[in-house]
Amino acid sequence: MKKILLFAAIFSGAVNAATLSVGNNLELLVVDGKEVKSGRFSHAESVELSEGEHQVVVRFDGEVKRGSKKVIYTTRPYLFDVNMTSQDAEITLPRLTTESQAKAYFARDPQWTLETATGSTTLLSAVELIGDGLGAYSDIPALVAEYNKKNGIIIENGTPVDLQKTVVEVDDKTGKVQITGDALTQLKLWYNKASQEEKKTFKIWMAEHDFS
């Protein structure tokens, strides 16, 4: 497949940017909540990213053998938190050539690896995104947005922020939960978790009270 190097506006002008790419038969779908556009007949396989944490969504979508025939095998999307440095890096999987091999590999816990240009490797902790109903994967950015909403994650200045980790502290010994963080962070968490109707009601409530 022809590689596509994407310089999307959200990534342009990044300081100390490096290229994140994906290996053979992998497709780059969403980065920091934004869809990565692919070509008409080819996958998006690389993008320029600034140093720091990024939320990346990838899937396996490639040609494998089924007996003497060749078929396309596609997985569900997998979500990662990738820590980019100034070095180019690539998300990789072991080489999968047959459909039975691919099915068996993804039926268990698949091992995704981030490999830098200097050869260092890091195992990535992946979350398999599971949609509901027909067309569940027709809008993957929406699927990612729903996952982030449920898990208290927002994308702020191009960086994923886990608000639940920021405002909720659990004592390892007693298991006691303590709400921490400033009021603004707590507001972001609860607003992010709210439904559209709840957000609308909250905005009306704010408009009725003079906080200026």
CSV table of C-alpha atoms in Angstrom, one decimal:
chain,number,residue,atom,x,y,z
A,1,MET,CA,0.0,0.0,0.0
A,2,LYS,CA,1.1,3.5,-0.8
A,3,LYS,CA,2.0,5.4,2.4
A,4,ILE,CA,0.3,8.7,3.0
A,5,LEU,CA,2.1,11.4,5.0
A,6,LEU,CA,-0.6,13.6,6.5
A,7,PHE,CA,0.1,17.2,7.6
A,8,ALA,CA,-3.3,18.0,9.1
A,9,ALA,CA,-3.9,21.5,10.4
A,10,ILE,CA,-4.3,20.2,13.9
A,11,PHE,CA,-0.7,18.9,13.8
A,12,SER,CA,0.9,21.6,11.8
A,13,GLY,CA,3.3,24.0,13.5
A,14,ALA,CA,4.1,21.4,16.2
A,15,VAL,CA,7.4,21.9,18.0
A,16,ASN,CA,9.9,19.0,17.8
A,17,ALA,CA,7.5,17.0,15.7
A,18,ALA,CA,8.2,13.4,14.7
A,19,THR,CA,6.4,10.9,12.5
A,20,LEU,CA,4.2,8.2,13.9
A,21,SER,CA,3.6,5.4,11.4
A,22,VAL,CA,1.9,2.0,11.4
A,23,GLY,CA,3.1,-1.3,10.1
A,24,ASN,CA,2.0,-3.4,7.2
A,25,ASN,CA,-1.8,-4.0,7.0
A,26,LEU,CA,-2.5,-1.5,9.8
A,27,GLU,CA,-4.7,1.5,9.3
A,28,LEU,CA,-4.4,4.8,11.3
A,29,LEU,CA,-7.9,5.9,12.1
A,30,VAL,CA,-8.1,8.6,14.7
A,31,VAL,CA,-5.5,10.7,16.5
A,32,ASP,CA,-6.5,12.9,19.5
A,33,GLY,CA,-10.2,12.6,18.7
A,34,LYS,CA,-9.8,13.7,15.0
A,35,GLU,CA,-10.2,11.4,12.0
A,36,VAL,CA,-7.1,10.7,10.0
A,37,LYS,CA,-8.1,11.0,6.4
A,38,SER,CA,-7.1,8.2,4.1
A,39,GLY,CA,-6.7,8.1,0.3
A,40,ARG,CA,-9.4,6.7,-1.9
A,41,PHE,CA,-7.7,3.4,-2.5
A,42,SER,CA,-5.2,3.4,0.4
A,43,HIS,CA,-4.9,3.6,4.1
A,44,ALA,CA,-3.6,6.4,6.2
A,45,GLU,CA,-0.4,5.1,7.6
A,46,SER,CA,1.6,8.0,9.1
A,47,VAL,CA,1.1,11.4,10.7
A,48,GLU,CA,3.3,14.2,12.2
A,49,LEU,CA,2.9,14.6,16.0
A,50,SER,CA,4.4,16.8,18.6
A,51,GLU,CA,6.3,15.4,21.6
A,52,GLY,CA,4.1,14.2,24.5
A,53,GLU,CA,1.0,12.0,25.0
A,54,HIS,CA,-1.4,11.3,22.1
A,55,GLN,CA,-4.5,9.1,21.9
A,56,VAL,CA,-4.2,6.9,18.8
A,57,VAL,CA,-6.7,4.5,17.2
A,58,VAL,CA,-5.5,1.8,14.8
A,59,ARG,CA,-7.0,-1.4,13.3
A,60,PHE,CA,-5.7,-4.3,11.3
A,61,ASP,CA,-7.2,-4.2,7.8
A,62,GLY,CA,-5.3,-6.2,5.2
A,63,GLU,CA,-5.1,-9.0,2.8
A,64,VAL,CA,-4.6,-12.5,4.2
A,65,LYS,CA,-4.9,-16.0,2.8
A,66,ARG,CA,-7.9,-18.3,3.2
A,67,GLY,CA,-6.7,-21.5,1.7
A,68,SER,CA,-5.8,-20.7,-1.9
A,69,LYS,CA,-7.8,-17.5,-1.9
A,70,LYS,CA,-7.0,-14.0,-0.7
A,71,VAL,CA,-9.5,-12.2,1.5
A,72,ILE,CA,-9.6,-8.9,3.5
A,73,TYR,CA,-9.5,-9.3,7.3
A,74,THR,CA,-10.6,-6.4,9.4
A,75,THR,CA,-10.5,-6.1,13.2
A,76,ARG,CA,-12.3,-3.8,15.5
A,77,PRO,CA,-10.5,-0.5,16.3
A,78,TYR,CA,-7.8,-0.5,19.1
A,79,LEU,CA,-7.1,2.6,21.2
A,80,PHE,CA,-3.7,3.4,22.6
A,81,ASP,CA,-2.0,6.2,24.6
A,82,VAL,CA,1.3,6.8,22.8
A,83,ASN,CA,4.1,8.9,24.3
A,84,MET,CA,5.9,10.5,21.4
A,85,THR,CA,9.4,11.8,21.7
A,86,SER,CA,11.5,13.7,19.1
A,87,GLN,CA,12.2,10.3,17.4
A,88,ASP,CA,10.1,8.8,14.6
A,89,ALA,CA,8.1,5.8,15.8
A,90,GLU,CA,6.0,3.0,14.4
A,91,ILE,CA,3.2,0.8,15.8
A,92,THR,CA,3.7,-2.8,14.7
A,93,LEU,CA,2.3,-6.3,15.0
A,94,PRO,CA,3.8,-9.7,14.2
A,95,ARG,CA,3.4,-10.6,10.5
A,96,LEU,CA,0.0,-12.2,10.0
A,97,THR,CA,-0.4,-14.0,6.6
A,98,THR,CA,-3.4,-16.2,6.9
A,99,GLU,CA,-7.0,-15.6,8.1
A,100,SER,CA,-6.8,-18.4,10.7
A,101,GLN,CA,-3.6,-17.0,12.0
A,102,ALA,CA,-5.1,-13.5,12.3
A,103,LYS,CA,-8.3,-14.7,13.9
A,104,ALA,CA,-6.3,-16.7,16.5
A,105,TYR,CA,-4.0,-13.8,17.2
A,106,PHE,CA,-6.8,-11.2,17.8
A,107,ALA,CA,-8.9,-13.8,19.8
A,108,ARG,CA,-6.4,-13.6,22.6
A,109,ASP,CA,-4.7,-10.4,23.9
A,110,PRO,CA,-2.9,-9.1,20.9
A,111,GLN,CA,0.6,-7.5,21.5
A,112,TRP,CA,1.0,-4.1,20.0
A,113,THR,CA,4.5,-2.6,19.9
A,114,LEU,CA,5.8,0.9,19.5
A,115,GLU,CA,9.3,0.9,17.9
A,116,THR,CA,11.4,4.0,17.6
A,117,ALA,CA,13.8,4.9,14.9
A,118,THR,CA,16.7,3.9,17.1
A,119,GLY,CA,15.3,0.4,17.6
A,120,SER,CA,13.9,0.7,21.2
A,121,THR,CA,10.5,-1.0,21.7
A,122,THR,CA,7.6,-0.5,24.1
A,123,LEU,CA,4.6,-2.7,24.5
A,124,LEU,CA,1.4,-0.6,24.2
A,125,SER,CA,-1.6,-1.1,26.4
A,126,ALA,CA,-4.6,-1.4,24.1
A,127,VAL,CA,-8.3,-1.0,24.5
A,128,GLU,CA,-10.5,-2.7,22.0
A,129,LEU,CA,-13.4,-0.4,21.0
A,130,ILE,CA,-16.6,-2.3,20.7
A,131,GLY,CA,-19.6,-0.7,19.1
A,132,ASP,CA,-23.3,-1.7,19.1
A,133,GLY,CA,-25.7,-2.5,16.3
A,134,LEU,CA,-25.4,-2.1,12.5
A,135,GLY,CA,-23.0,0.5,11.3
A,136,ALA,CA,-21.3,0.6,14.7
A,137,TYR,CA,-17.9,1.2,13.0
A,138,SER,CA,-19.1,3.6,10.3
A,139,ASP,CA,-18.2,6.6,12.5
A,140,ILE,CA,-15.1,5.7,14.5
A,141,PRO,CA,-14.5,9.3,15.8
A,142,ALA,CA,-18.0,9.1,17.3
A,143,LEU,CA,-17.1,5.8,18.9
A,144,VAL,CA,-13.9,7.2,20.3
A,145,ALA,CA,-15.8,10.3,21.6
A,146,GLU,CA,-18.3,8.0,23.4
A,147,TYR,CA,-15.4,6.0,24.9
A,148,ASN,CA,-13.8,9.2,26.1
A,149,LYS,CA,-17.1,10.5,27.6
A,150,LYS,CA,-17.7,7.3,29.5
A,151,ASN,CA,-14.1,7.3,30.9
A,152,GLY,CA,-13.8,11.0,31.7
A,153,ILE,CA,-11.2,11.7,29.1
A,154,ILE,CA,-10.9,15.0,27.2
A,155,ILE,CA,-8.5,16.2,24.5
A,156,GLU,CA,-7.0,19.4,25.7
A,157,ASN,CA,-4.5,21.3,23.5
A,158,GLY,CA,-4.0,18.1,21.5
A,159,THR,CA,-3.3,16.0,24.6
A,160,PRO,CA,-5.6,13.4,26.2
A,161,VAL,CA,-6.3,14.2,29.8
A,162,ASP,CA,-7.9,11.5,32.1
A,163,LEU,CA,-10.0,13.7,34.3
A,164,GLN,CA,-11.0,10.8,36.6
A,165,LYS,CA,-7.3,10.1,37.4
A,166,THR,CA,-6.9,13.9,38.0
A,167,VAL,CA,-9.8,14.3,40.4
A,168,VAL,CA,-10.3,10.9,42.0
A,169,GLU,CA,-7.6,9.5,44.3
A,170,VAL,CA,-7.9,6.0,45.7
A,171,ASP,CA,-5.9,4.9,48.8
A,172,ASP,CA,-4.1,1.7,48.0
A,173,LYS,CA,-4.3,0.4,51.5
A,174,THR,CA,-7.8,1.3,52.6
A,175,GLY,CA,-9.5,1.6,49.2
A,176,LYS,CA,-11.0,5.0,50.3
A,177,VAL,CA,-11.9,7.3,47.5
A,178,GLN,CA,-11.1,11.0,47.8
A,179,ILE,CA,-12.2,13.7,45.4
A,180,THR,CA,-9.2,15.9,44.6
A,181,GLY,CA,-8.4,18.5,42.0
A,182,ASP,CA,-9.6,22.1,41.6
A,183,ALA,CA,-13.2,23.1,40.9
A,184,LEU,CA,-12.5,23.7,37.2
A,185,THR,CA,-11.1,20.2,36.6
A,186,GLN,CA,-14.1,18.7,38.4
A,187,LEU,CA,-16.5,20.8,36.3
A,188,LYS,CA,-14.8,19.5,33.1
A,189,LEU,CA,-15.2,15.9,34.3
A,190,TRP,CA,-18.9,16.1,35.1
A,191,TYR,CA,-19.7,18.2,32.0
A,192,ASN,CA,-17.9,15.7,29.8
A,193,LYS,CA,-19.9,12.9,31.3
A,194,ALA,CA,-23.3,14.7,30.9
A,195,SER,CA,-25.7,13.9,28.2
A,196,GLN,CA,-26.6,16.6,25.6
A,197,GLU,CA,-29.9,17.2,27.4
A,198,GLU,CA,-28.1,17.6,30.7
A,199,LYS,CA,-25.6,20.0,29.1
A,200,LYS,CA,-28.5,22.0,27.7
A,201,THR,CA,-30.2,22.2,31.1
A,202,PHE,CA,-26.9,23.2,32.7
A,203,LYS,CA,-26.4,26.0,30.2
A,204,ILE,CA,-29.9,27.3,30.8
A,205,TRP,CA,-29.3,27.2,34.6
A,206,MET,CA,-26.0,29.2,34.1
A,207,ALA,CA,-27.9,31.8,31.9
A,208,GLU,CA,-30.5,32.3,34.6
A,209,HIS,CA,-27.8,33.0,37.2
A,210,ASP,CA,-25.6,36.1,36.9
A,211,PHE,CA,-22.0,34.8,37.4
A,212,SER,CA,-20.4,37.7,35.6
